[in-house]
PDB file of C-alpha atoms in Angstrom:
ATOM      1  CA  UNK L   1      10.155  66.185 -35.312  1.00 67.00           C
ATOM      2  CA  UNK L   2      11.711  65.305 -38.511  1.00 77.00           C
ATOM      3  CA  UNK L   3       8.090  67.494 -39.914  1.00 79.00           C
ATOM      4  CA  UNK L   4       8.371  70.105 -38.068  1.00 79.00           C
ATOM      5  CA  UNK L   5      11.942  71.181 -39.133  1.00 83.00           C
ATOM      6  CA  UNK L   6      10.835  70.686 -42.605  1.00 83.00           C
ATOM      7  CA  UNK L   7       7.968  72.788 -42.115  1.00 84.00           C
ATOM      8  CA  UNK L   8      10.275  75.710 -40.381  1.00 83.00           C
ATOM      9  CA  UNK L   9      12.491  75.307 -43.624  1.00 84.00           C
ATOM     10  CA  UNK L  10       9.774  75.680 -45.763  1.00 84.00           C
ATOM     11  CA  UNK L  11       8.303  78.787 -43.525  1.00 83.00           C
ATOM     12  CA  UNK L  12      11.857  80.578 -44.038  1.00 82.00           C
ATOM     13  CA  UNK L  13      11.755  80.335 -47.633  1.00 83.00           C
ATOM     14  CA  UNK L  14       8.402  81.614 -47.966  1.00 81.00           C
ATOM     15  CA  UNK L  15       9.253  84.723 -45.606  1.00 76.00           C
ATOM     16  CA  UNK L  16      12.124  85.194 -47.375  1.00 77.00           C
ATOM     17  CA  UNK L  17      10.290  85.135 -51.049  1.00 78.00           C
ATOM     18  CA  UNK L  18       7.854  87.481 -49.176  1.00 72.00           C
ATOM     19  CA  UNK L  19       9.836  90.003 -48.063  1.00 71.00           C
ATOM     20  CA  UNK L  20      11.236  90.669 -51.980  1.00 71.00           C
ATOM     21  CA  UNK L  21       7.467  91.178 -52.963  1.00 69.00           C
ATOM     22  CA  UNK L  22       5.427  92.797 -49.712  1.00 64.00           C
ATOM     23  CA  UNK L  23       6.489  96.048 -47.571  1.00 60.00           C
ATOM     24  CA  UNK L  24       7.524  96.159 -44.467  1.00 62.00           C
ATOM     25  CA  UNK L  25       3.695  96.207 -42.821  1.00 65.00           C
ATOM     26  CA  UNK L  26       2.995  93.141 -45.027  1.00 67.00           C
ATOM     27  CA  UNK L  27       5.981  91.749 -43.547  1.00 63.00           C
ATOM     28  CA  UNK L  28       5.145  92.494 -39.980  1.00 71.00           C
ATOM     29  CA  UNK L  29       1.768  90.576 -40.144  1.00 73.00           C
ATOM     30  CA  UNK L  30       2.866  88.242 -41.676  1.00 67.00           C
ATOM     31  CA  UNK L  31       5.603  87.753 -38.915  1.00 71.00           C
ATOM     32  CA  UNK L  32       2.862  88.112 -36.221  1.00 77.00           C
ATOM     33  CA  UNK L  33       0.932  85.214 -37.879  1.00 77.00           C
ATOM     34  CA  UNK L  34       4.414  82.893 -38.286  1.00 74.00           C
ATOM     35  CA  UNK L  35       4.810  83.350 -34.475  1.00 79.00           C
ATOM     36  CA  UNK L  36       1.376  82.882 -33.526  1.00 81.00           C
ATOM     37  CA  UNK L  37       1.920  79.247 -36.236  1.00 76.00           C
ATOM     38  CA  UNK L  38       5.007  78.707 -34.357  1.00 79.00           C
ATOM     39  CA  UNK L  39       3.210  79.155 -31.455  1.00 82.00           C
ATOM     40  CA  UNK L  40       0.506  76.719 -32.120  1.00 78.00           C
ATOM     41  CA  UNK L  41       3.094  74.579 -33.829  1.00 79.00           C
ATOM     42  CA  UNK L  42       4.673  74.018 -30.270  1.00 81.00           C
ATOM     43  CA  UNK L  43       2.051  73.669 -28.818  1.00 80.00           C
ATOM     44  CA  UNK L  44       0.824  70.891 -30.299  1.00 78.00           C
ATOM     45  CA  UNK L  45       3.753  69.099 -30.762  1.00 78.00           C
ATOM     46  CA  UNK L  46       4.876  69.542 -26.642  1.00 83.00           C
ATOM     47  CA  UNK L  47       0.918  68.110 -26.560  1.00 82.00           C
ATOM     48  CA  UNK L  48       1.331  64.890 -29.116  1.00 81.00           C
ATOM     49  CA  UNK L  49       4.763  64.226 -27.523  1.00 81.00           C
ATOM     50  CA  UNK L  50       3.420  64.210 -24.045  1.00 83.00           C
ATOM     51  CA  UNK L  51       0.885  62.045 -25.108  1.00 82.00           C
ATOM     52  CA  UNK L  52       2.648  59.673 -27.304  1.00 81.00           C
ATOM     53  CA  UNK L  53       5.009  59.149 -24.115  1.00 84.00           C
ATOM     54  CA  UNK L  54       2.088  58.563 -22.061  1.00 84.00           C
ATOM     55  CA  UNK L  55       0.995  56.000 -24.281  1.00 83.00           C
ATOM     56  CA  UNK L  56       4.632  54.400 -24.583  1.00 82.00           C
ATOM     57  CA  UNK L  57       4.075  54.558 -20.757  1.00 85.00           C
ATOM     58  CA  UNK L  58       0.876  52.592 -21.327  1.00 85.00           C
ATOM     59  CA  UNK L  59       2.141  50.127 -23.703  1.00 87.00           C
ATOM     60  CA  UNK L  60       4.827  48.713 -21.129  1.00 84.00           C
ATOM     61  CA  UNK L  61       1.943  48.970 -18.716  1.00 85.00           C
ATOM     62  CA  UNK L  62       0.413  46.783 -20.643  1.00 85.00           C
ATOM     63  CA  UNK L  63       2.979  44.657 -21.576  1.00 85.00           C
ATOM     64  CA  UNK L  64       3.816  44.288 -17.759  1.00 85.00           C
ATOM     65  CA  UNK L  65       0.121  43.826 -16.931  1.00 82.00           C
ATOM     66  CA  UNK L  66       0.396  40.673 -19.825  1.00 82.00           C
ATOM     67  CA  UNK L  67       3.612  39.366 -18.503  1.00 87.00           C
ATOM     68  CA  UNK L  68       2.225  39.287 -15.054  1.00 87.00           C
ATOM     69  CA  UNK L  69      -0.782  37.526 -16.098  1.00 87.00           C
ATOM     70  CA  UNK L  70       0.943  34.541 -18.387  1.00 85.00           C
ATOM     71  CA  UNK L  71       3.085  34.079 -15.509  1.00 87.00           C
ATOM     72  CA  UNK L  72       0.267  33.843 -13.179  1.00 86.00           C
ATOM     73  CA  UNK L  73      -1.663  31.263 -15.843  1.00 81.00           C
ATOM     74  CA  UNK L  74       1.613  29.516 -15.912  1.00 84.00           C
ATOM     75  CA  UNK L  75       1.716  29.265 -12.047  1.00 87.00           C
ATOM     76  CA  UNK L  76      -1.713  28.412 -12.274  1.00 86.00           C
ATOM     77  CA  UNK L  77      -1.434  25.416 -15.039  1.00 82.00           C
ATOM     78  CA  UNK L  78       1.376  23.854 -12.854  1.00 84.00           C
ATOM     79  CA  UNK L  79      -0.684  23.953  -9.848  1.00 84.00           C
ATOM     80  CA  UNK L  80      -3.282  22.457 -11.268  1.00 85.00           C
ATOM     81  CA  UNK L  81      -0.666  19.613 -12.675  1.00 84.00           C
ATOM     82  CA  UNK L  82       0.441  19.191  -9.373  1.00 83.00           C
ATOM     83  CA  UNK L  83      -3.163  19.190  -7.768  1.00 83.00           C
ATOM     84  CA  UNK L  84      -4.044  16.069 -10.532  1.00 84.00           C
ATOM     85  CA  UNK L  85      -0.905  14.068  -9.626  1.00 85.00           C
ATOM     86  CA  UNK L  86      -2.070  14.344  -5.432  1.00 86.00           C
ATOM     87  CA  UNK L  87      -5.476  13.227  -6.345  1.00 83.00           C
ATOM     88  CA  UNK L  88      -4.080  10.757  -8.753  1.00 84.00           C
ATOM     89  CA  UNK L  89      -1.461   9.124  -5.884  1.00 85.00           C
ATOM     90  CA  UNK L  90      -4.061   9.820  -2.902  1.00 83.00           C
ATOM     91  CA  UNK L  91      -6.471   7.364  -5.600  1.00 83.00           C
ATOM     92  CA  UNK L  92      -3.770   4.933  -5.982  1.00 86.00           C
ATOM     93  CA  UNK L  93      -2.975   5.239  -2.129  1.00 85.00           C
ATOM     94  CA  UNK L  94      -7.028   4.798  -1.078  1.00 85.00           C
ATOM     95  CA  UNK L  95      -6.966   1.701  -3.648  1.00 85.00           C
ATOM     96  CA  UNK L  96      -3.962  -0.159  -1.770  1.00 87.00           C
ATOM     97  CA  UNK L  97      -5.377   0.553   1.687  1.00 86.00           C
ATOM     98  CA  UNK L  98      -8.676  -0.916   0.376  1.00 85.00           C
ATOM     99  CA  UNK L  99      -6.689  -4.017  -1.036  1.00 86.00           C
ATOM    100  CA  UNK L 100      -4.420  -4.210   2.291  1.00 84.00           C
ATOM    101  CA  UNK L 101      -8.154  -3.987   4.381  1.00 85.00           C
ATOM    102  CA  UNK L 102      -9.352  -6.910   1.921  1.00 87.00           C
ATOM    103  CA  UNK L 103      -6.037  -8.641   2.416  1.00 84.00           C
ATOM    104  CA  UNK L 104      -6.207  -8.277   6.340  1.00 89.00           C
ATOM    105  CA  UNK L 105      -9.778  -9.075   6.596  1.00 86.00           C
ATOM    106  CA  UNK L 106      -8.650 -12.294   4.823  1.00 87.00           C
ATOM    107  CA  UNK L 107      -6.264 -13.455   7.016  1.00 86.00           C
ATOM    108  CA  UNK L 108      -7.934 -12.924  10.134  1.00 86.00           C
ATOM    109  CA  UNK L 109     -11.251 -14.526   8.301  1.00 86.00           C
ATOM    110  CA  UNK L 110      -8.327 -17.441   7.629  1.00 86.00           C
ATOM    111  CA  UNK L 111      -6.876 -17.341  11.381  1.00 85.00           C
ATOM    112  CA  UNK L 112      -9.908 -17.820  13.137  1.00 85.00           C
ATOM    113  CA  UNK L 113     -11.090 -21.071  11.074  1.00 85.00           C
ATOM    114  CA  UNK L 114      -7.749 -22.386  11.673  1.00 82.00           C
ATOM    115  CA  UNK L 115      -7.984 -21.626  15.478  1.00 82.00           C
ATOM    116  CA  UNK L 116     -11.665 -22.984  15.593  1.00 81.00           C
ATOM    117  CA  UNK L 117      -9.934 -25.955  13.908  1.00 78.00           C
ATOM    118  CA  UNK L 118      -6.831 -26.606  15.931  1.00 70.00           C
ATOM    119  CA  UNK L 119      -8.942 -25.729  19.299  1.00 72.00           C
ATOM    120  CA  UNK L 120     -11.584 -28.954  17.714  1.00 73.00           C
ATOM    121  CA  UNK L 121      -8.351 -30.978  17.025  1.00 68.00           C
ATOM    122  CA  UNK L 122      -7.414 -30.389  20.364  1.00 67.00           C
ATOM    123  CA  UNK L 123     -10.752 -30.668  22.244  1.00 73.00           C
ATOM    124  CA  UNK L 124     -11.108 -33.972  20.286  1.00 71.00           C
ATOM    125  CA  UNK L 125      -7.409 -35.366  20.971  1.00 67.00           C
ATOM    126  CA  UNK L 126      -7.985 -34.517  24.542  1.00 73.00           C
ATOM    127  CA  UNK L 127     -11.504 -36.125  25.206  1.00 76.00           C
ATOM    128  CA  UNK L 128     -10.206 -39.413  23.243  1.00 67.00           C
ATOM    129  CA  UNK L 129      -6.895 -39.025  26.059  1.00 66.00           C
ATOM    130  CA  UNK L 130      -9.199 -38.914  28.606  1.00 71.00           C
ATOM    131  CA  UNK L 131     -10.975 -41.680  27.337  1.00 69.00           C
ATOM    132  CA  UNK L 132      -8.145 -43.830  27.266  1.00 63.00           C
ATOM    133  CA  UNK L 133      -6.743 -42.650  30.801  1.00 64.00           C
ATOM    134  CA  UNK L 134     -10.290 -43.721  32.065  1.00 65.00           C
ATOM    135  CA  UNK L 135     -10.124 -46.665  30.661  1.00 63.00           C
ATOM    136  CA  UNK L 136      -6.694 -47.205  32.496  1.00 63.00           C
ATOM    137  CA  UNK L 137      -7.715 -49.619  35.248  1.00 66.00           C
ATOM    138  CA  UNK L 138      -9.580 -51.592  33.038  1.00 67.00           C
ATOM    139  CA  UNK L 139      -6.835 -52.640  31.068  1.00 64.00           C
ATOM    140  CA  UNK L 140      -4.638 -52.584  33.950  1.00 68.00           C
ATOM    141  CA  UNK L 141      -6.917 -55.225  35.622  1.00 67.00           C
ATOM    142  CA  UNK L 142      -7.087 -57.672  32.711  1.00 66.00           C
ATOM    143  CA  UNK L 143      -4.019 -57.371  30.580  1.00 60.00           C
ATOM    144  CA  UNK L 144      -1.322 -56.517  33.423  1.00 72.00           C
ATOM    145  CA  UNK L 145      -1.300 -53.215  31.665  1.00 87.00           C
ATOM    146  CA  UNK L 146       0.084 -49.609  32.781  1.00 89.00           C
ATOM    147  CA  UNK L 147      -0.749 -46.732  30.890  1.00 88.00           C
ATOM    148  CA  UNK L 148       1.447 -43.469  31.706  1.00 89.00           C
ATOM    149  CA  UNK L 149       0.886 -40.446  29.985  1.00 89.00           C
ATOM    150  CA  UNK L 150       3.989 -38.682  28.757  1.00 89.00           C
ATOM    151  CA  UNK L 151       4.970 -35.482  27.238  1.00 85.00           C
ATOM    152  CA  UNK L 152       3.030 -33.765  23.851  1.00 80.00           C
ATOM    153  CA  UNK L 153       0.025 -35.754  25.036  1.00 81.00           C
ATOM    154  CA  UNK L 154       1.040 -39.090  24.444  1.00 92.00           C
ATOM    155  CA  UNK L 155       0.194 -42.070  26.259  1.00 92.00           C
ATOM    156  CA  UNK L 156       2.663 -44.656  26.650  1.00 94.00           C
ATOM    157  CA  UNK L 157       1.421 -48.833  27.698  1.00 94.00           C
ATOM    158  CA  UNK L 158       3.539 -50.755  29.436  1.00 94.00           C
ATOM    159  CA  UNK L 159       2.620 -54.783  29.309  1.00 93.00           C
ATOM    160  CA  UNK L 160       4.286 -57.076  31.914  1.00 90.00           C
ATOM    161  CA  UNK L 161       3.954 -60.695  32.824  1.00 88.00           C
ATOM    162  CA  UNK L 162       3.981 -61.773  29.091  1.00 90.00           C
ATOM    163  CA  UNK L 163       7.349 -63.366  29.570  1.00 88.00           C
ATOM    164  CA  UNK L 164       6.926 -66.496  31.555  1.00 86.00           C
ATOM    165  CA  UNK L 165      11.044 -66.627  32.314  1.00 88.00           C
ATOM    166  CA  UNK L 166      10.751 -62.791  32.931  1.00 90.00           C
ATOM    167  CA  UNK L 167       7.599 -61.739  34.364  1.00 89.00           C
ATOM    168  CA  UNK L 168       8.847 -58.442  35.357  1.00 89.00           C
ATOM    169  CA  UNK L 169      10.177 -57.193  31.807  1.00 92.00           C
ATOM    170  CA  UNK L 170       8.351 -54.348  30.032  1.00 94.00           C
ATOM    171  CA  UNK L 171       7.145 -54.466  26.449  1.00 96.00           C
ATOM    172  CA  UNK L 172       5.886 -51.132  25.479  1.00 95.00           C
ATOM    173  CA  UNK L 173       4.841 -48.515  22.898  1.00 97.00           C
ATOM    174  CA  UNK L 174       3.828 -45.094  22.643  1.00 96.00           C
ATOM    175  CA  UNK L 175       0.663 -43.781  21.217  1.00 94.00           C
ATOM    176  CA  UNK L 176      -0.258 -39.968  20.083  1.00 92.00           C
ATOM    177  CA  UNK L 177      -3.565 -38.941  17.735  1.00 89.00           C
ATOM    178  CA  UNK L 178      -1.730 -36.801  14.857  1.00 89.00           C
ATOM    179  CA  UNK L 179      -3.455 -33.669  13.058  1.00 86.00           C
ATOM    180  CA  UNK L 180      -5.694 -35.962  11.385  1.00 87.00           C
ATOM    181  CA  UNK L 181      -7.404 -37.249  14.711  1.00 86.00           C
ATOM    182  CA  UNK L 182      -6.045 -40.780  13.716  1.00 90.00           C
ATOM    183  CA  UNK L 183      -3.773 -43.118  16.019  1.00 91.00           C
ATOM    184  CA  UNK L 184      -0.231 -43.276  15.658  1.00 94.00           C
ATOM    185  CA  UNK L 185       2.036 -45.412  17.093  1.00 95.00           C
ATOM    186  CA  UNK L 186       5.117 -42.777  17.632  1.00 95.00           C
ATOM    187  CA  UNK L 187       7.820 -45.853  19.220  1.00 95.00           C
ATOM    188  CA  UNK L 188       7.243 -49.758  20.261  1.00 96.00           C
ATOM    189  CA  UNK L 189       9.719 -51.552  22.048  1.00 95.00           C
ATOM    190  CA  UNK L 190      10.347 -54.785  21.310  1.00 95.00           C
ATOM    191  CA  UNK L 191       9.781 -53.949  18.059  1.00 95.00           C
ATOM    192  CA  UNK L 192       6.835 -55.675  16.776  1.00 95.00           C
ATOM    193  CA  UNK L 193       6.754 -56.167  12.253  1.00 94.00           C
ATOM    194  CA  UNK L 194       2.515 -56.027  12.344  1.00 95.00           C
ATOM    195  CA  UNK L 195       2.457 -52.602  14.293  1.00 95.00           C
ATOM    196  CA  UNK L 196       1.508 -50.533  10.958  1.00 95.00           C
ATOM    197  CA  UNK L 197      -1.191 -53.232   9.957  1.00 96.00           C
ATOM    198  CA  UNK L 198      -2.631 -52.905  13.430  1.00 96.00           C
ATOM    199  CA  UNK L 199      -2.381 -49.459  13.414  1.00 95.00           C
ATOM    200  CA  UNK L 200      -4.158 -49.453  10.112  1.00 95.00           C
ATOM    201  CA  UNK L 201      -6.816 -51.459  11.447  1.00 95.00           C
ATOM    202  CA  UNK L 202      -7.867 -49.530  14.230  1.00 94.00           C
ATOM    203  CA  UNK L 203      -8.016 -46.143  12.503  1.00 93.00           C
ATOM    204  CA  UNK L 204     -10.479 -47.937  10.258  1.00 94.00           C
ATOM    205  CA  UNK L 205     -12.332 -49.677  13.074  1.00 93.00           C
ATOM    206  CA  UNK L 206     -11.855 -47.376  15.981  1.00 90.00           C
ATOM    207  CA  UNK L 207     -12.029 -50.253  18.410  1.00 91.00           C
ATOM    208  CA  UNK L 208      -9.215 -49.258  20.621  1.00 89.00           C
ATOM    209  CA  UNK L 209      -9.750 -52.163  23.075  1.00 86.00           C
ATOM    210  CA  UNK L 210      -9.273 -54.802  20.627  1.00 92.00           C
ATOM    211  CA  UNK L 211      -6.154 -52.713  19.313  1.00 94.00           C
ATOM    212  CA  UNK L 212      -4.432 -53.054  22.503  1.00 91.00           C
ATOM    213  CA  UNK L 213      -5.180 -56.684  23.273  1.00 90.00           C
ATOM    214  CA  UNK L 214      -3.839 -57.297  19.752  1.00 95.00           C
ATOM    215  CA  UNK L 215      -0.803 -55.983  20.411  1.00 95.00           C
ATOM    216  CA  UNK L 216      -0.206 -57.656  23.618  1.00 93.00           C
ATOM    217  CA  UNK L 217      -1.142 -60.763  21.934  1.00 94.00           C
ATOM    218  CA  UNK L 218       1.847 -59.675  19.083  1.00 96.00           C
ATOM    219  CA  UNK L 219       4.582 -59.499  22.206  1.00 95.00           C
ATOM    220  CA  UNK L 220       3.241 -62.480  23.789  1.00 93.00           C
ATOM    221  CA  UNK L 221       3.986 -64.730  20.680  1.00 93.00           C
ATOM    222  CA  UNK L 222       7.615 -62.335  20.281  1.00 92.00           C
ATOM    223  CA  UNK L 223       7.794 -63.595  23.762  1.00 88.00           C
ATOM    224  CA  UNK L 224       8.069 -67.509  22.740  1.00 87.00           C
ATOM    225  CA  UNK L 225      10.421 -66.937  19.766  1.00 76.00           C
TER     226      UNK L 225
END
């Protein structure tokens, strides 16, 4: 714009130097041809201003169009931030429930071997019961024993007619087979001080029999005291 007033300026002067030195004919043509340049001048300057505001128009196209996309990539970068700490945590979360499976798989592995054991602790404890309750009118017949069985699967003997002035009065003790499978003698009454060595002895003979007649021989000589 700032041109094209300079340029008027300049055509003024020039018409105005012209019209001292031409005629009036001169002058008229000459006038035709500034309005035709004024003309033209317009013209082209309505033109190059619509067109620099169409690219103006462009530009914050353009700009918007950019704008729009970083903010997009930026939507997109977090998203695929995000997306790598799910896959990260659903990792970390298929590597614990593989470690719980192990550690679940272990304990049942661990449960059943202790079951199988405790159900062959048992099985044994209660054939070597039934042993000893079958062999209850054998020792009842020859030692004047009676053999009751009591509560937690023990077995308790009752001896009579050791004391000569007492035939009637019980000497007694209690026998259970702990988690090792070996005797135990849980309670004896009269107390007798070899119990533990007899006990000892028939957890390293296993001859039950000669336990028991032991024992009533230990009350029968407690019995003379």
């Amino acid at each position: 714009e700032d041109e094209i007033i300079l340029f008027e300026r300049e055509i003024k002067e020039f018409w105005t130097k012209l019209k001292s030195v031409y005629g009036t004919e001169q002058i008229s043509h000459t006038l035709a041809l500034r309005d035709m340049c004024k003309e033209s001048i317009k013209v082209l300057s309505e033109k190059w201003s619509k067109k620099l505001k169409e690219e103006d128009l462009m530009i914050d196209k353009i700009q918007e169009y950019s704008n729009e996309i970083l903010q997009k990539s930026q939507r997109i970068s977090e998203n695929q931030e995000h997306l790598t700490e799910i896959k990260s945590n659903l990792s970390q979360e298929e590597e614990q429930k593989k470690d719980l499976t192990d550690s679940i798989r272990e304990l049942k592995e661990e449960l059943m071997k202790k079951r199988e054991m405790v159900s062959s602790k048992n099985n044994a404890t209660k054939e070597r019961v039934e042993r000893l309750c079958k062999s209850k009118e054998l020792f009842e017949e020859r030692l004047g024993l009676e053999i009751r069985r009591i509560h937690n699967e023990q077995l308790q003997f009752i001896f009579r007619h050791i004391d000569h002035k007492d035939p009637d009065k019980p000497y007694m003790f209690t026998l259970s087979i702990n988690e090792q499978g070996d005797y135990e003698v849980t309670s004896c009454t009269p107390p007798l001080d070899c119990i533990a060595e007899l006990q000892l002895k028939v957890r390293e003979t296993n001859k039950f029999s000669v336990f028991v007649a032991n024992i009533r021989k230990a009350f029968t000589a407690l019995s003379y005291k």
